[in-house]
Short mmCIF file of N, CA and C in Angstrom, two decimals:
data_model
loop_
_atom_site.label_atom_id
_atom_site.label_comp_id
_atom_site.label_asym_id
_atom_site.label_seq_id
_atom_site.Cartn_x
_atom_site.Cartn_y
_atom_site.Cartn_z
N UNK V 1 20.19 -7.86 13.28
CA UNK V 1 19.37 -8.91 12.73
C UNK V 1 18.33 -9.36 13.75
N UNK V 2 18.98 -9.44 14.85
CA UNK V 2 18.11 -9.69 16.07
C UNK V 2 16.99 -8.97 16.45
N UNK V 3 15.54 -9.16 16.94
CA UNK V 3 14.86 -7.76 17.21
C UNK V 3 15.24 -7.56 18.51
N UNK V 4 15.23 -6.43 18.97
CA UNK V 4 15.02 -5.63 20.05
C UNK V 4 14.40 -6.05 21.76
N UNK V 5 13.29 -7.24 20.98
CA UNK V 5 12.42 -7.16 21.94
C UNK V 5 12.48 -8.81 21.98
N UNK V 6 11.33 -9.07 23.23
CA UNK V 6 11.28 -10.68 23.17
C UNK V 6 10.16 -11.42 22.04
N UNK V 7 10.40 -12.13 22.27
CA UNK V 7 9.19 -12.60 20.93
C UNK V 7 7.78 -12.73 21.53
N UNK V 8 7.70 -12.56 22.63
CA UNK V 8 6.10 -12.72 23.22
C UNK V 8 5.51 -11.07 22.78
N UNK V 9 6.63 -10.00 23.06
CA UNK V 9 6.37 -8.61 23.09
C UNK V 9 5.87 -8.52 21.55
N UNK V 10 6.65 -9.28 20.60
CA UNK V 10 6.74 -8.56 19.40
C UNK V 10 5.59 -9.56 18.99
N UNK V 11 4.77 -10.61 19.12
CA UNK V 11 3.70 -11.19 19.21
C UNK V 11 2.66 -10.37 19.43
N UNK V 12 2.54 -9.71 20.65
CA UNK V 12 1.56 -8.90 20.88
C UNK V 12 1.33 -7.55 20.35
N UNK V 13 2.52 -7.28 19.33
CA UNK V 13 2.35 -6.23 18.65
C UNK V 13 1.68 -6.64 17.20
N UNK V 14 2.11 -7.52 16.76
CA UNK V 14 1.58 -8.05 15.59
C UNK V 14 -0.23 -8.54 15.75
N UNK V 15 -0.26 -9.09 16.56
CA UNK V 15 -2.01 -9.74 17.44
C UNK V 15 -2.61 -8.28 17.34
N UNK V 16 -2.02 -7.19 17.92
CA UNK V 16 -2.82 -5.69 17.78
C UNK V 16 -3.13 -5.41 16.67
N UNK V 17 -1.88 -5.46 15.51
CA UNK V 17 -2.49 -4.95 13.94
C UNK V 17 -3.18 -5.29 13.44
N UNK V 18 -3.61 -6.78 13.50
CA UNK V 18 -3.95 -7.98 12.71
C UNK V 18 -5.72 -7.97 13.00
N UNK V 19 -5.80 -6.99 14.00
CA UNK V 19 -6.91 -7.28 15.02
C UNK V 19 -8.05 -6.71 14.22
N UNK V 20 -9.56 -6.95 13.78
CA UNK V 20 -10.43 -5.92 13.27
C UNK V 20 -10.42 -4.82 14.01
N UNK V 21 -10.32 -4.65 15.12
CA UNK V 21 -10.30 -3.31 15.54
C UNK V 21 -9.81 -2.16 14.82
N UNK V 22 -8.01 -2.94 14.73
CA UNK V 22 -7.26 -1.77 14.31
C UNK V 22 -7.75 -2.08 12.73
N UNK V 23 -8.31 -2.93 11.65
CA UNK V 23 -8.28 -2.95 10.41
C UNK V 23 -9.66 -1.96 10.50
N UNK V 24 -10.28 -1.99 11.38
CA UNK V 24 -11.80 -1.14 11.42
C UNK V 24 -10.99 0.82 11.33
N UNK V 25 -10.13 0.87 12.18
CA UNK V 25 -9.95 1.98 12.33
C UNK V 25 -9.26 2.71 11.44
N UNK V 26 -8.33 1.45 10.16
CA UNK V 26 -7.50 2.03 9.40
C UNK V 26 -8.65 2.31 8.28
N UNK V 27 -9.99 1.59 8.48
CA UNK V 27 -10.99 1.66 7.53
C UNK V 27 -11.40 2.95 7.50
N UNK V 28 -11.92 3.60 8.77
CA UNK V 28 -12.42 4.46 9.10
C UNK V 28 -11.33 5.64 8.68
N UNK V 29 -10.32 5.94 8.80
CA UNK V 29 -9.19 6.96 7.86
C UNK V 29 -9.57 6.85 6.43
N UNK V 30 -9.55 5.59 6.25
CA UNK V 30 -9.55 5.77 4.38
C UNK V 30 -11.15 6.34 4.05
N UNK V 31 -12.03 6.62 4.55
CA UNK V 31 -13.42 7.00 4.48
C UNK V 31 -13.08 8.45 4.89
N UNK V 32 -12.37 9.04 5.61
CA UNK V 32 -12.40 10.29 6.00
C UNK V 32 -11.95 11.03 4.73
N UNK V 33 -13.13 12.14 4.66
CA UNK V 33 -12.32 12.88 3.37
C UNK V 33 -10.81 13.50 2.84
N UNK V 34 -10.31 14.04 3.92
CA UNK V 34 -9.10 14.27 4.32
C UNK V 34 -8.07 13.38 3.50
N UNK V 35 -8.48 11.79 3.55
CA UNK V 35 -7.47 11.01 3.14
C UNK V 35 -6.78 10.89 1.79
N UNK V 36 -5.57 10.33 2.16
CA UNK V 36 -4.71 10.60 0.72
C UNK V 36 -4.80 9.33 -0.11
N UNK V 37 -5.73 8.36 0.37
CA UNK V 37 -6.50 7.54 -0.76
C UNK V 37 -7.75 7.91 -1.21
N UNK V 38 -8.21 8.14 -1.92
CA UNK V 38 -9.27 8.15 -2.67
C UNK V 38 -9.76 7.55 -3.61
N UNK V 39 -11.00 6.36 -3.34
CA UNK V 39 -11.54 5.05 -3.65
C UNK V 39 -12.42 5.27 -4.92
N UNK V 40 -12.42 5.08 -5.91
CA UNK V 40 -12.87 5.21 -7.22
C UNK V 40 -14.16 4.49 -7.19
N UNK V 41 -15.42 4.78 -7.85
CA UNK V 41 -16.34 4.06 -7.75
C UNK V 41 -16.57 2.52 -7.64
N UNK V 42 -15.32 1.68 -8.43
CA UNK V 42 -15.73 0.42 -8.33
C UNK V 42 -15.46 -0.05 -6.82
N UNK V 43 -13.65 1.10 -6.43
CA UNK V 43 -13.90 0.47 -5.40
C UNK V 43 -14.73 0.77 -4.29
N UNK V 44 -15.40 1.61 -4.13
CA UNK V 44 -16.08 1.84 -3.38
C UNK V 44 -17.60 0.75 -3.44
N UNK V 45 -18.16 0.45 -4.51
CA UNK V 45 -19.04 -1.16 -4.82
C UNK V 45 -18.05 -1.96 -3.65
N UNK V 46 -16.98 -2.59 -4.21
CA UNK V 46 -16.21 -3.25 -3.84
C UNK V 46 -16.15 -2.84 -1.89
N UNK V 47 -16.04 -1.97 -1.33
CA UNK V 47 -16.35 -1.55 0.34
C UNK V 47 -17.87 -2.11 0.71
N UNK V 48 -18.33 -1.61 -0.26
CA UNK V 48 -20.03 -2.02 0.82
C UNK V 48 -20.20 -3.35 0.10
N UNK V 49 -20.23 -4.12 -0.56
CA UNK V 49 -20.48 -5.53 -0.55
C UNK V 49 -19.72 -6.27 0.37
N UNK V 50 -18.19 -6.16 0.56
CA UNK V 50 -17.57 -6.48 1.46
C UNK V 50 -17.96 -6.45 2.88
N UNK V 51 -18.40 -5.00 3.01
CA UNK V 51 -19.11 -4.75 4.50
C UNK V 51 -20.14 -5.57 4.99
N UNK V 52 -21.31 -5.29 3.81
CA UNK V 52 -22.35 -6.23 3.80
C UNK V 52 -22.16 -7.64 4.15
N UNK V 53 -20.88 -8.01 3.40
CA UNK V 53 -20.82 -9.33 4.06
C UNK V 53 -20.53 -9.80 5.14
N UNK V 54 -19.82 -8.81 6.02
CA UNK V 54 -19.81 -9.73 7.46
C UNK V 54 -20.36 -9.05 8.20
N UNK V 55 -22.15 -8.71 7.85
CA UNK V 55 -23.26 -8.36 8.59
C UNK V 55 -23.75 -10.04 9.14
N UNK V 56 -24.74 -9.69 10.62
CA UNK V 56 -25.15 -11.33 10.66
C UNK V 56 -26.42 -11.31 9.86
N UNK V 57 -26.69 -12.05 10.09
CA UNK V 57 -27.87 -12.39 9.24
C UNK V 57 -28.75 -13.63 10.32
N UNK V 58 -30.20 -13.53 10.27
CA UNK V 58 -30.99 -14.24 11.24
C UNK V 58 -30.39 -14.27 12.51
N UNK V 59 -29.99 -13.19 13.01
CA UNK V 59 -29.56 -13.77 14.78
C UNK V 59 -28.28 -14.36 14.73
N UNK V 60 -27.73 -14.71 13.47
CA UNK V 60 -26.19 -15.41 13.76
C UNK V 60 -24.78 -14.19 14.13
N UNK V 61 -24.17 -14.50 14.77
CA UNK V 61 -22.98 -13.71 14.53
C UNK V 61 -21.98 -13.62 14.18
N UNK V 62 -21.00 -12.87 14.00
CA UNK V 62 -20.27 -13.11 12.65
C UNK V 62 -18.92 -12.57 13.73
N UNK V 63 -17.66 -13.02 13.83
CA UNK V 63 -16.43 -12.68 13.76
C UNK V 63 -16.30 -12.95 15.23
N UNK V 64 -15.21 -12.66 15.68
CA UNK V 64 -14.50 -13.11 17.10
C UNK V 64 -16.08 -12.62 18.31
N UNK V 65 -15.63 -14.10 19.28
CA UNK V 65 -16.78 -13.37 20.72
C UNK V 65 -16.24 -12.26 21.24
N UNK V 66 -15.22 -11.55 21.17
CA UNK V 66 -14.49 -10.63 21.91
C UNK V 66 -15.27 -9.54 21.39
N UNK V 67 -16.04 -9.38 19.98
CA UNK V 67 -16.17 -7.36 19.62
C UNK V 67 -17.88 -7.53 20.14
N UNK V 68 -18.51 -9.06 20.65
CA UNK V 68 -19.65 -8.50 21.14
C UNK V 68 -19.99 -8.80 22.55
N UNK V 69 -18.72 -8.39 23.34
CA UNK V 69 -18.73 -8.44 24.76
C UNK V 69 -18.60 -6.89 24.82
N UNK V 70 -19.19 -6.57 26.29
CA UNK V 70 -19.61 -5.33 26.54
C UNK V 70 -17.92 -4.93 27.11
N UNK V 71 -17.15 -3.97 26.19
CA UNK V 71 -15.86 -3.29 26.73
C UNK V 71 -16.46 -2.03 27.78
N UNK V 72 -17.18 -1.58 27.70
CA UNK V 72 -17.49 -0.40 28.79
C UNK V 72 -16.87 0.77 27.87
N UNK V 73 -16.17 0.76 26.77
CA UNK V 73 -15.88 2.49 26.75
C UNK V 73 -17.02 2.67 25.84
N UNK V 74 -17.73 2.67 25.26
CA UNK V 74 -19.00 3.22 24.75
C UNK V 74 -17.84 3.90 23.07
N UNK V 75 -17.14 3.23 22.37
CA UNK V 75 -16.85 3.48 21.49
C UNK V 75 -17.00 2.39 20.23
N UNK V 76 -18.57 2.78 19.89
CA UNK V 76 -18.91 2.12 18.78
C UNK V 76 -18.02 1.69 17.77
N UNK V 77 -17.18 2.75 17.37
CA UNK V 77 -16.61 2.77 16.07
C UNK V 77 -15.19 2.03 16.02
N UNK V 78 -14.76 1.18 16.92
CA UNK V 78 -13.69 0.58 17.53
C UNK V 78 -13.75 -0.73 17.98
N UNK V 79 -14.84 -0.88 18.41
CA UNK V 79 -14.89 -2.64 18.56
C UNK V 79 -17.16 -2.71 18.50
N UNK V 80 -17.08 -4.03 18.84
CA UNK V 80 -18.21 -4.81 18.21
C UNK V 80 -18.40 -5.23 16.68
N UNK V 81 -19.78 -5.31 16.42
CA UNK V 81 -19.66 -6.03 14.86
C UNK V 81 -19.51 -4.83 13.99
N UNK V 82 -19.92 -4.11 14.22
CA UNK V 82 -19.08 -2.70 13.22
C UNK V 82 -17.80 -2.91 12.49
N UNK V 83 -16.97 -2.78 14.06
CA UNK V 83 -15.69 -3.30 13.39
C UNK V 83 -15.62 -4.29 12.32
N UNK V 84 -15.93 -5.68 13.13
CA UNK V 84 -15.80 -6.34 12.19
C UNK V 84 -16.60 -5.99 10.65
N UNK V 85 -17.55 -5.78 10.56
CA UNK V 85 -17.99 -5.60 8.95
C UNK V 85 -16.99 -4.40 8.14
N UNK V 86 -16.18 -3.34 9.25
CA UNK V 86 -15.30 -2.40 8.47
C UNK V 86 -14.18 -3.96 8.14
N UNK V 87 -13.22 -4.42 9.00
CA UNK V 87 -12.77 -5.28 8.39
C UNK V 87 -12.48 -5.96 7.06
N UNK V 88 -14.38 -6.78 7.07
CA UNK V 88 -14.15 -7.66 6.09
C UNK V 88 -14.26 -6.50 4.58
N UNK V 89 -14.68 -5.10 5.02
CA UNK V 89 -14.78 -4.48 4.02
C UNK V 89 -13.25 -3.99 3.22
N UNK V 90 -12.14 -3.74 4.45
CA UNK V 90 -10.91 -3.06 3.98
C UNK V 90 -10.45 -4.58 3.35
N UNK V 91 -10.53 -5.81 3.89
CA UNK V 91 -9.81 -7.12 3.68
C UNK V 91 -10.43 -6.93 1.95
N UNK V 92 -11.81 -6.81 1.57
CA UNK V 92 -12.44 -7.32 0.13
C UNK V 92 -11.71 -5.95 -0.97
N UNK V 93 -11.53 -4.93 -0.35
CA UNK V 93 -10.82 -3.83 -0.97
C UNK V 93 -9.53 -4.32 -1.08
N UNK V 94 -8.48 -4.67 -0.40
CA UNK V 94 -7.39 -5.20 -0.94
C UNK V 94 -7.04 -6.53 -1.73
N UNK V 95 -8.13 -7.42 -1.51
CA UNK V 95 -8.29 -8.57 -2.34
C UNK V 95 -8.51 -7.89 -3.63
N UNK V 96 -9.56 -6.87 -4.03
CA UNK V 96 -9.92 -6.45 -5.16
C UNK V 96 -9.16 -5.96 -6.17
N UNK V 97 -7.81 -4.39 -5.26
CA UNK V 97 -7.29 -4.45 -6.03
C UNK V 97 -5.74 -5.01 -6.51
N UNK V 98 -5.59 -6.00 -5.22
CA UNK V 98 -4.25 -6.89 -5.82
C UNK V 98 -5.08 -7.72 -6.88
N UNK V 99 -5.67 -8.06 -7.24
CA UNK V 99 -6.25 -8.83 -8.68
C UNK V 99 -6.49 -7.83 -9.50
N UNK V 100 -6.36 -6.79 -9.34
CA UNK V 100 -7.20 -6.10 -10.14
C UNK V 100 -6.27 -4.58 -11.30
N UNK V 101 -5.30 -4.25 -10.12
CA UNK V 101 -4.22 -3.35 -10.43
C UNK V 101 -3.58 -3.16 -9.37
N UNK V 102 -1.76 -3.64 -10.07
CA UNK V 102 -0.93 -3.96 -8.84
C UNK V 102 -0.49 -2.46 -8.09
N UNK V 103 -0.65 -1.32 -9.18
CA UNK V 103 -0.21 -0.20 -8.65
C UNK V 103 -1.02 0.44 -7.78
N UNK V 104 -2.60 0.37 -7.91
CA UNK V 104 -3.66 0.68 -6.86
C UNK V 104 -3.37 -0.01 -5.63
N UNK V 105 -3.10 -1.33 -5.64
CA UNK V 105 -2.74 -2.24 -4.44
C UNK V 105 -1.29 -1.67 -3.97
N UNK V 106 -0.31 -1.07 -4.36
CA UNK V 106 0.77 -0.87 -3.71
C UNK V 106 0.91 0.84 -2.86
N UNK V 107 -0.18 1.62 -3.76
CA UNK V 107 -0.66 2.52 -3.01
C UNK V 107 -1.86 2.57 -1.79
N UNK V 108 -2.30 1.35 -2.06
CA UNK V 108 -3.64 1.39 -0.91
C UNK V 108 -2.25 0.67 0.66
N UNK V 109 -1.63 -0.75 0.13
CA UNK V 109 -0.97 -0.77 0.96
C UNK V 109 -0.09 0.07 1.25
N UNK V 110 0.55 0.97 0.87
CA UNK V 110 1.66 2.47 1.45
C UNK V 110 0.47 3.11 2.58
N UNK V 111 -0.65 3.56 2.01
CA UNK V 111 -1.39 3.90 2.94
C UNK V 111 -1.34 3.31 4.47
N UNK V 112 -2.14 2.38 3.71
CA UNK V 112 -2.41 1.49 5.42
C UNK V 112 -1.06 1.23 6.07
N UNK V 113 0.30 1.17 5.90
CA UNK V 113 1.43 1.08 6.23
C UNK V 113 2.00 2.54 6.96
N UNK V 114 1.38 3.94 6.42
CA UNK V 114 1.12 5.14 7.01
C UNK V 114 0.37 5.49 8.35
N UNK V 115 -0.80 4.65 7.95
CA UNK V 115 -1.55 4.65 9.16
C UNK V 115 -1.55 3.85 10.18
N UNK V 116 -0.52 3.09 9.76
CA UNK V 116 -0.12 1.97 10.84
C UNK V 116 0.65 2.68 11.55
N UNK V 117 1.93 3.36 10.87
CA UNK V 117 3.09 4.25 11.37
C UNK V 117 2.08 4.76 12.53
N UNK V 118 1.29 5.99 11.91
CA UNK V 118 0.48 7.12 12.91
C UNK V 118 0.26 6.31 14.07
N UNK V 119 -0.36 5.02 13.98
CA UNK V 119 -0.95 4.78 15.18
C UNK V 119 0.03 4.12 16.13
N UNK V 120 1.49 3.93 15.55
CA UNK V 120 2.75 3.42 16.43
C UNK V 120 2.99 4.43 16.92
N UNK V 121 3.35 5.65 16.49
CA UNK V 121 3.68 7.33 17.12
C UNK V 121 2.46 7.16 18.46
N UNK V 122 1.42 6.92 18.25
CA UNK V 122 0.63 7.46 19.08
C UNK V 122 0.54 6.78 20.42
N UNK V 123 0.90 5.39 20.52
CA UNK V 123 0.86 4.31 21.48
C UNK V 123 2.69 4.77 21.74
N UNK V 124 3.45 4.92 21.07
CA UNK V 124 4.80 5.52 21.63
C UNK V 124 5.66 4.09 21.76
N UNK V 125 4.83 3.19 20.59
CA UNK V 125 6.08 2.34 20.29
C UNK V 125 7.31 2.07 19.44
N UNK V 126 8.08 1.98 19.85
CA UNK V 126 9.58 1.69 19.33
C UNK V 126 9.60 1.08 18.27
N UNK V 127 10.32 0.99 16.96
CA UNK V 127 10.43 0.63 15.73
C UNK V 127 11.97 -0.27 15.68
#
């Protein structure tokens, strides 16, 4: 019943998922052709309005100061406002289709729950 770990550890695992980064990157899988979701026209409307929306607009900026501080690895597709606009795009895709069809929503979440797995294998954390 107990976890494993301390609760600061298992804090900082949860702070990682939760993060646009990683919602940017689970974005970036479901866009790859390869993937075993495949987004039907509405939802795909439903991705780029979402995206669109957490573009800035006039010089303002949009989402945590952390994705527009300079990290040094030169990986666009992983942090800055990118990320964030993949974000608010995967967040408006699952808003869409839990209102919309519960069985699309229970397969989009299996997905992202897949690609969560992959990316625990890959960091070589413990379950």
């Amino acid at each position: 019943v107990w976890p494993s770990r301390r609760t600061t550890d298992l804090q900082k695992i949860v702070v990682g998922r939760v993060r646009a980064e990683t919602q940017s990157q689970i974005f970036q899988s479901l866009l790859e052709e390869t993937s075993s979701f495949n987004l039907t026209p509405d939802e795909k409307t439903i991705v780029s309005r979402g995206r669109n929306a957490g573009a800035s607009s006039g010089g303002r900026k949009r989402g945590p100061k952390r994705l527009y501080a300079s990290n040094g690895s030169g990986d666009i597709k992983s942090s800055g406002p990118a990320a964030y606009q993949d974000s608010t795009a995967i967040e408006a895709l699952i808003g869409y289709v839990y209102l919309t069809n519960e069985q699309r929503c229970a397969e989009l979440l299996e997905f992202i729950c897949e690609e969560l797995d992959k990316m625990d294998d890959n960091e070589g954390v413990v379950r």
